Short mmCIF file of C-alpha atoms in Angstrom, two decimals:
data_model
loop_
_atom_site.label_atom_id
_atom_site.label_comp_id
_atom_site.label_asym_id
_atom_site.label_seq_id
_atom_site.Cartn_x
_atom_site.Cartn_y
_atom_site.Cartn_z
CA UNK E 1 72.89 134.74 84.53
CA UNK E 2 73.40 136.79 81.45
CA UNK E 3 71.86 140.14 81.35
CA UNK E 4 70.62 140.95 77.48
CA UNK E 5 70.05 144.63 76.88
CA UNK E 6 68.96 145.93 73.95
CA UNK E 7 68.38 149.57 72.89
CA UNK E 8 65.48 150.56 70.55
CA UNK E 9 65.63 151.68 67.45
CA UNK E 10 62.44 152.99 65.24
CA UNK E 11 62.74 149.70 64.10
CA UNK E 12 63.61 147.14 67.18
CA UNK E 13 62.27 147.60 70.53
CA UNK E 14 64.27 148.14 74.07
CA UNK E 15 64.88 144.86 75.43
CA UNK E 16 65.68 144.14 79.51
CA UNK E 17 66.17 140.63 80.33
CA UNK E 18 67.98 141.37 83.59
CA UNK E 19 67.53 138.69 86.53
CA UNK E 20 69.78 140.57 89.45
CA UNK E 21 67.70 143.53 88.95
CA UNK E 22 64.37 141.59 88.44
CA UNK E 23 64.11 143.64 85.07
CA UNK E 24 62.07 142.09 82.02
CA UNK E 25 60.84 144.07 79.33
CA UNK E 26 60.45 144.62 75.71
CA UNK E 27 59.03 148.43 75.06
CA UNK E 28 58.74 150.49 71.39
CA UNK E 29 58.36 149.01 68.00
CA UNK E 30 59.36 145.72 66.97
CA UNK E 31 59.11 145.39 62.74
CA UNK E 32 62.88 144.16 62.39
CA UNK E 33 64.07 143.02 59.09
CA UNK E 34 64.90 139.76 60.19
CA UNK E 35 62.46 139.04 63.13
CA UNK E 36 63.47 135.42 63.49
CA UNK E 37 67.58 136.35 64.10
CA UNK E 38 66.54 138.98 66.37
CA UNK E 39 64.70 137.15 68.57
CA UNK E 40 66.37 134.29 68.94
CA UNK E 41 68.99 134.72 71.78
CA UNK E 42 66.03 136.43 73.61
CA UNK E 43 64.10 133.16 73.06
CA UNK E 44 67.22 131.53 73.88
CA UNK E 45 68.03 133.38 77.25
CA UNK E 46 64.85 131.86 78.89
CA UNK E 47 65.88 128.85 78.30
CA UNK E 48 68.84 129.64 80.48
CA UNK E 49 66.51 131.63 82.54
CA UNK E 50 63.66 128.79 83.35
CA UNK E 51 66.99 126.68 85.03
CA UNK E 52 67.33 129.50 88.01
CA UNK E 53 64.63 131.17 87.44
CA UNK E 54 63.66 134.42 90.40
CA UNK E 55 61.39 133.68 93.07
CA UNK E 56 58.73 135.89 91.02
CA UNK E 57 59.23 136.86 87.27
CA UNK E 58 56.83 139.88 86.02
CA UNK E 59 57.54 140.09 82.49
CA UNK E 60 56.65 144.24 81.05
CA UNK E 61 55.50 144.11 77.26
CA UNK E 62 54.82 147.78 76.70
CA UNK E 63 55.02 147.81 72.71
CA UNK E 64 53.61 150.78 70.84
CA UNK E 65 53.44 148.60 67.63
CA UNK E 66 54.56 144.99 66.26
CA UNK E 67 53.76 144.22 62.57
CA UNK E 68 52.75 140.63 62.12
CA UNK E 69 55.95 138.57 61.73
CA UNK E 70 57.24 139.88 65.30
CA UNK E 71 53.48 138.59 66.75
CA UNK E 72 54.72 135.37 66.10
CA UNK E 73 57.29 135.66 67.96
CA UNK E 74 55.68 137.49 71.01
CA UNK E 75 53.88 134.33 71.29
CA UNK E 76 56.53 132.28 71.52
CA UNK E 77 57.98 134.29 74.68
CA UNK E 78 54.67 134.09 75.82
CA UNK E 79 54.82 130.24 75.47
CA UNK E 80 57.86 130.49 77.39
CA UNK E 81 56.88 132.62 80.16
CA UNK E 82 53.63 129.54 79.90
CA UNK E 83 55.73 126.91 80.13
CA UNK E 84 57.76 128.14 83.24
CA UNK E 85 54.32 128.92 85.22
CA UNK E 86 53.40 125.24 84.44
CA UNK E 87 56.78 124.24 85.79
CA UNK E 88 55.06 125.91 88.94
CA UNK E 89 56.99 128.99 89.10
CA UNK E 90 55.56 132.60 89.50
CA UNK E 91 54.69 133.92 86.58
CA UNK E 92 52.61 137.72 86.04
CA UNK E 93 52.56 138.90 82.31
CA UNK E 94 52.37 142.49 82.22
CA UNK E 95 50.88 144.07 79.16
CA UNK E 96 50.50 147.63 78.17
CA UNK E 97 48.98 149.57 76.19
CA UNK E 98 48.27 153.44 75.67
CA UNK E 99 45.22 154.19 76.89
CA UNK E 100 43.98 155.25 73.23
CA UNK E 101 44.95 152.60 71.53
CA UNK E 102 42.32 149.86 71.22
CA UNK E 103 44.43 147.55 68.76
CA UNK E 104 47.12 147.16 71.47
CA UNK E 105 44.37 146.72 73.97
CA UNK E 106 42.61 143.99 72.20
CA UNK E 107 45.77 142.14 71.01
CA UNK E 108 46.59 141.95 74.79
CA UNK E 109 43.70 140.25 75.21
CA UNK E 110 43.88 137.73 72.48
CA UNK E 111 47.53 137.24 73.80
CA UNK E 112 45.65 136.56 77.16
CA UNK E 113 42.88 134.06 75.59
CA UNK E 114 46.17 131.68 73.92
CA UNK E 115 48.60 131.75 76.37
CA UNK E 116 47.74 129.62 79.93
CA UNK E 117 49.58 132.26 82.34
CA UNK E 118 48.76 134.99 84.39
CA UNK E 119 48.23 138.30 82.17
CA UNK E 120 47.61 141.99 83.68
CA UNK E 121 46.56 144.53 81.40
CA UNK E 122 47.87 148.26 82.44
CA UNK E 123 46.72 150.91 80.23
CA UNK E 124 48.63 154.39 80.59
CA UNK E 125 48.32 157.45 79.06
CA UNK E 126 51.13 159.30 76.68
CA UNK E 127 50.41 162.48 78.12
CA UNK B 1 67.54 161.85 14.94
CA UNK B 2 64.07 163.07 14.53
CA UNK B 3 62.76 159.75 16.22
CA UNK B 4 64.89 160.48 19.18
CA UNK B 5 62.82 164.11 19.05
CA UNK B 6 58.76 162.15 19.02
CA UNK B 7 60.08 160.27 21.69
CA UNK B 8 60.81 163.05 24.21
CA UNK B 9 57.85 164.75 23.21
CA UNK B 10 56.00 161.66 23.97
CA UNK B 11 57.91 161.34 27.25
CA UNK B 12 56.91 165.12 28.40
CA UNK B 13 53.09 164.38 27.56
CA UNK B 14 53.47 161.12 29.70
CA UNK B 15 55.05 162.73 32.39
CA UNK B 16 51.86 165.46 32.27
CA UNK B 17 49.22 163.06 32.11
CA UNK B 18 50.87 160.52 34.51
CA UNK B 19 50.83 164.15 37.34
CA UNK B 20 47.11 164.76 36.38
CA UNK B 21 46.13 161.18 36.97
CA UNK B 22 47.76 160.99 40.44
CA UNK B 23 45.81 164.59 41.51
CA UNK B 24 42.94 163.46 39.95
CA UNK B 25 43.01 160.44 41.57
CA UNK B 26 44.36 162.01 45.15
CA UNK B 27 47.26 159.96 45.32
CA UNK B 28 49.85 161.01 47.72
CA UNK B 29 52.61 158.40 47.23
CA UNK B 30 53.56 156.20 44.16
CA UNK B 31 56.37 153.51 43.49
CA UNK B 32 57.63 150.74 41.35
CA UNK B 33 60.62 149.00 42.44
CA UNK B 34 61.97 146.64 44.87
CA UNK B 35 60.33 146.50 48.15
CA UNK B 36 63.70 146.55 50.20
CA UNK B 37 63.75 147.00 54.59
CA UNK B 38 64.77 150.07 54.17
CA UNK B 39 61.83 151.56 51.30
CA UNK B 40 59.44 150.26 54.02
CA UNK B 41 61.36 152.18 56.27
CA UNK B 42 61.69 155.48 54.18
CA UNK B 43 57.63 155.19 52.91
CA UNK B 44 56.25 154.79 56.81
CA UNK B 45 58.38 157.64 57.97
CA UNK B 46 57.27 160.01 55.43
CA UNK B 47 53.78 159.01 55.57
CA UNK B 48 54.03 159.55 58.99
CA UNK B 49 55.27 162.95 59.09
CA UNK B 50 52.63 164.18 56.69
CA UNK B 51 49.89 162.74 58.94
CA UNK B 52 51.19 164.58 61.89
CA UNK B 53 51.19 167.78 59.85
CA UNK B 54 47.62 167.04 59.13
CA UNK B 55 46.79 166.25 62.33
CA UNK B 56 45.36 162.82 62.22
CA UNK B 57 43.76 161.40 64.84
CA UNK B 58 46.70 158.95 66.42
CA UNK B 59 44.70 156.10 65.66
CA UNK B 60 44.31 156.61 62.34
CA UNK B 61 47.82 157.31 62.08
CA UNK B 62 48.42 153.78 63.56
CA UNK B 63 46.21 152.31 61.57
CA UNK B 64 47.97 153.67 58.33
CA UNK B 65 51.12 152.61 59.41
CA UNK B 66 50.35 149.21 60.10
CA UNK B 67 48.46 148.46 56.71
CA UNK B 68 51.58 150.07 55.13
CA UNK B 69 54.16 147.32 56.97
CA UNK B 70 52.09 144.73 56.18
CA UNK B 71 51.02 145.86 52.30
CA UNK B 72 54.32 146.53 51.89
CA UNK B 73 56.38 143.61 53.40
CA UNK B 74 53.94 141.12 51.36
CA UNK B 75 55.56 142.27 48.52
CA UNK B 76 58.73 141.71 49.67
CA UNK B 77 57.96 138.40 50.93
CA UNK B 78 55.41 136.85 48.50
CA UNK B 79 56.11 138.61 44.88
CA UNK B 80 57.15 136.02 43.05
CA UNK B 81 58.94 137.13 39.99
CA UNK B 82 62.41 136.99 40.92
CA UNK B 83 64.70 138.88 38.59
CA UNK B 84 67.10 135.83 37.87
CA UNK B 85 69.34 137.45 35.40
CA UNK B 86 70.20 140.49 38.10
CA UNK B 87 70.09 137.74 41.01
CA UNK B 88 68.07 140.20 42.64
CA UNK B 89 66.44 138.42 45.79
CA UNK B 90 63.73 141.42 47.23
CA UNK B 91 60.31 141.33 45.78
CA UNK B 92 59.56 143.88 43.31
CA UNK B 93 55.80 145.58 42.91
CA UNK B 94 53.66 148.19 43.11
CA UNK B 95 52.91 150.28 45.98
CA UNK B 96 49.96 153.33 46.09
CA UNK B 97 48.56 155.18 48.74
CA UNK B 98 46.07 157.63 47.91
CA UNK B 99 44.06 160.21 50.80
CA UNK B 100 40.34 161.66 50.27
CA UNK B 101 38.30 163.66 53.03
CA UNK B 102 37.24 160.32 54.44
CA UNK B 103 39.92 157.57 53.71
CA UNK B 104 43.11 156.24 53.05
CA UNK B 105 43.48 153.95 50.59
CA UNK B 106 46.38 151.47 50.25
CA UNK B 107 47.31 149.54 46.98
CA UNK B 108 49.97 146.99 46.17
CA UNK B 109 50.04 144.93 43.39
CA UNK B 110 52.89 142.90 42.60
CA UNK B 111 53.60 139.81 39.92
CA UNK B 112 52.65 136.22 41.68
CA UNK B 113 52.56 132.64 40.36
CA UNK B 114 49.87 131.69 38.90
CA UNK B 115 49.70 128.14 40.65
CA UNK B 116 49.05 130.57 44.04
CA UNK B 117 46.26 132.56 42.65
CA UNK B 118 43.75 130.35 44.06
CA UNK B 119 45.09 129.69 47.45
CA UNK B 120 45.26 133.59 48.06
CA UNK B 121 42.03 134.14 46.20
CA UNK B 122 40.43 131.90 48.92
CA UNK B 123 42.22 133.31 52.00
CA UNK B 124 41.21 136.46 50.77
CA UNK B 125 37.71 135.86 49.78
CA UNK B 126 37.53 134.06 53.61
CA UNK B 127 38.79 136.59 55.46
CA UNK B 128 36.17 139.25 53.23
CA UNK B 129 33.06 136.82 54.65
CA UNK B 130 34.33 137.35 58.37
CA UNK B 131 32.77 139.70 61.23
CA UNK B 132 35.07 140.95 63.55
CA UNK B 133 34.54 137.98 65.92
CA UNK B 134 35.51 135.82 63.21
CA UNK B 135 38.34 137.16 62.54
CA UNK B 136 39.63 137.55 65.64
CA UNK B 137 39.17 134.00 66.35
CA UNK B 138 40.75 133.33 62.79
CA UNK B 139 43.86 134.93 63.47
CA UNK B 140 44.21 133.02 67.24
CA UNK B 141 44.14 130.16 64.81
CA UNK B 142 46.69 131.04 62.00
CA UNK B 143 48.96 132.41 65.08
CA UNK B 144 48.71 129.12 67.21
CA UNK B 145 49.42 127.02 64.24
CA UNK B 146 51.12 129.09 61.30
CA UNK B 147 54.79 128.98 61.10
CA UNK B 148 57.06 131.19 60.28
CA UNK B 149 57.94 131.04 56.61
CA UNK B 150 62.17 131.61 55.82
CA UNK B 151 61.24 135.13 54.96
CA UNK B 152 59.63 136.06 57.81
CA UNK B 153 56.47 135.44 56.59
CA UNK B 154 53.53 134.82 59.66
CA UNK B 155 50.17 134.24 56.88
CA UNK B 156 48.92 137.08 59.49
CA UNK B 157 49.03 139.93 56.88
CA UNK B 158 45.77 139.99 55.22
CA UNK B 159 43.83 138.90 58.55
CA UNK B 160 45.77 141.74 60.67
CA UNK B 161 44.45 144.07 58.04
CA UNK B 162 41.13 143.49 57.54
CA UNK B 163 41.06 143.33 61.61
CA UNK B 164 42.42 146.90 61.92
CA UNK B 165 40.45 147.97 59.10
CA UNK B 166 37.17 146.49 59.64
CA UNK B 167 36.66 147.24 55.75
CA UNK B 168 37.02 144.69 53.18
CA UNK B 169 39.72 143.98 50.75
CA UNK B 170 39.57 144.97 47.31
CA UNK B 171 41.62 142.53 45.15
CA UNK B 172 41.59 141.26 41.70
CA UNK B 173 44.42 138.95 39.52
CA UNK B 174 45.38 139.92 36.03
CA UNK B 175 46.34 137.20 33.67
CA UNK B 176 49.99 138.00 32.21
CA UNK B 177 50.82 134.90 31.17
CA UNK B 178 50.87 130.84 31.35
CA UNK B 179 52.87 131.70 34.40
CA UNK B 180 52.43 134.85 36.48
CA UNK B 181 49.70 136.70 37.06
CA UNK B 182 49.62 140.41 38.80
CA UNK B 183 47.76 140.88 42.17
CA UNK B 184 46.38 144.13 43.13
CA UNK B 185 45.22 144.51 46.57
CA UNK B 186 43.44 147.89 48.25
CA UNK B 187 43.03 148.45 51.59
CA UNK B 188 40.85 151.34 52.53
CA UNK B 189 41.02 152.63 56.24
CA UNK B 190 38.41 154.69 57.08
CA UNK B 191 38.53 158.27 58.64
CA UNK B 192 35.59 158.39 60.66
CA UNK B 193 34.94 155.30 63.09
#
């Protein structure tokens, strides 16, 4: 299974898509220039991914910010991380958010109201 | 010769009265030009850095630097006046913010079509009639079923604005000609919530 790992920028955020370690995250800012062409081989890896997938996947977003273009495409991991738990594998979405930050809270939960998988939201503090 | 002499004169006075109007009008940062990546880049990082110094409240800072991205890469995505002779391909505009004791205010205005005036004049004067629960469930909508446009583009900008926000958008069209028009738009984030 390939392992993608991708280190933030202030730009792009810090991805982990690492199955022998049981490692997936995406952490920091995400406003790239081109948001499609950097998301698409993480997009692409589950596809690989949702063949052998782990016995249980918990998938870490802990973004500080996104600007619009890159919600898009949040979803769409989302949709893939939805799609796998209707396949009938185990699934837990892990979102969070500094505990100040109310935006990232309630996007969290609108991510939670779209998407048809399990969703924990973990606030923690930057202290 | 002499000519050449009125017109720097002229050129000092503008540069005097174009300083007073941006004190008088509290404006902290102002630009023409292309609207590249890397502007948006340079314009949130300095903004930034002068809110820390000021202290602002992190969620005001956030706040700020979101309606920046998003004032900022509508410009780049939707200005429509492409300069064809210099094949230049980034959108070109306006971009203001100004800071009182009690808000922000963000203003782009940039040259658009004039065949798109109404469709933005009615996304905009939508999103202005919705509470926050409306616009929350608006942009659960637009995200489910917009696509992303070959610049990047999600149609989330003006919703994810007026949602961080929670004031309305100021905007108004100017007729240039049979063809373009120029869009302002001001966003005003509030200090105290």
């Amino acid at each position: 299974m390939e392992v993608i790992k991708i280190i933030g920028t202030d730009d792009t955020p810090n991805v982990i898509l690492d199955a022998n370690n049981n490692i997936f995250e995406i952490s920091g800012r995400s406003l790239p220039e081109d948001v499609a062409s950097f998301y698409e081989p993480i997009l692409d890896w589950f596809d690989d991914y949702a063949e052998e997938t782990n016995k249980k996947t918990i998938f870490d977003f802990k973004l500080v910010y996104f600007n619009t273009a890159s919600s898009k495409l949040i979803l769409d991991i989302l949709l893939k991380l939805e799609e796998m738990y209707e396949a009938g594998k185990d699934v837990l979405v892990r979102w969070h958010f500094p505990d100040d930050d109310e935006d990232m809270e309630e996007a969290g939960e609108e991510y939670a109201d779209i998407v048809e998988v399990p969703f924990e939201q973990v606030s923690y503090s930057l202290d | 010769m002499d000519d050449n002499k009125t017109d720097i004169k002229d050129f000092l006075a503008f540069a005097y009265s174009f300083y007073k109007t941006v004190k008088e009008y509290k404006i902290n940062l102002v630009y023409e030009g292309e609207i590249t990546h890397q502007i948006i880049k340079a314009f949130t990082s300095l903004t930034e850095t002068n809110m820390e110094i000021d202290e602002e409240p992190t969620s005001i800072q956030k706040k700020v630097f979101h309606v920046m991205v998003e004032s900022l890469q509508n410009i780049s995505k939707h200005s429509d006046h492409l300069d064809t002779e210099n094949q230049r391909k980034e959108g070109r505009g306006v971009f203001i913010l100004g800071k009182n004791n009690d808000t922000y205010r963000i203003t782009t205005g940039n040259v658009i079509s004039r065949s798109n005036v109404e469709s933005i004049r009615n996304q905009l004067t939508k999103i202005n009639n919705l509470d926050k629960e409306g616009l929350k469930l608006f942009y659960k909508k637009q995200i489910k079923e917009g696509r992303l446009t070959q610049k990047g583009g999600a149609g989330l900008g003006f919703i994810d604005i007026a949602k961080k926000t929670g004031n309305k958008l100021n905007f108004n069209f100017l007729s240039l000609n049979d063809d373009y028009s120029f869009f302002v738009l001001t966003s005003t984030i509030s200090k105290n919530i």
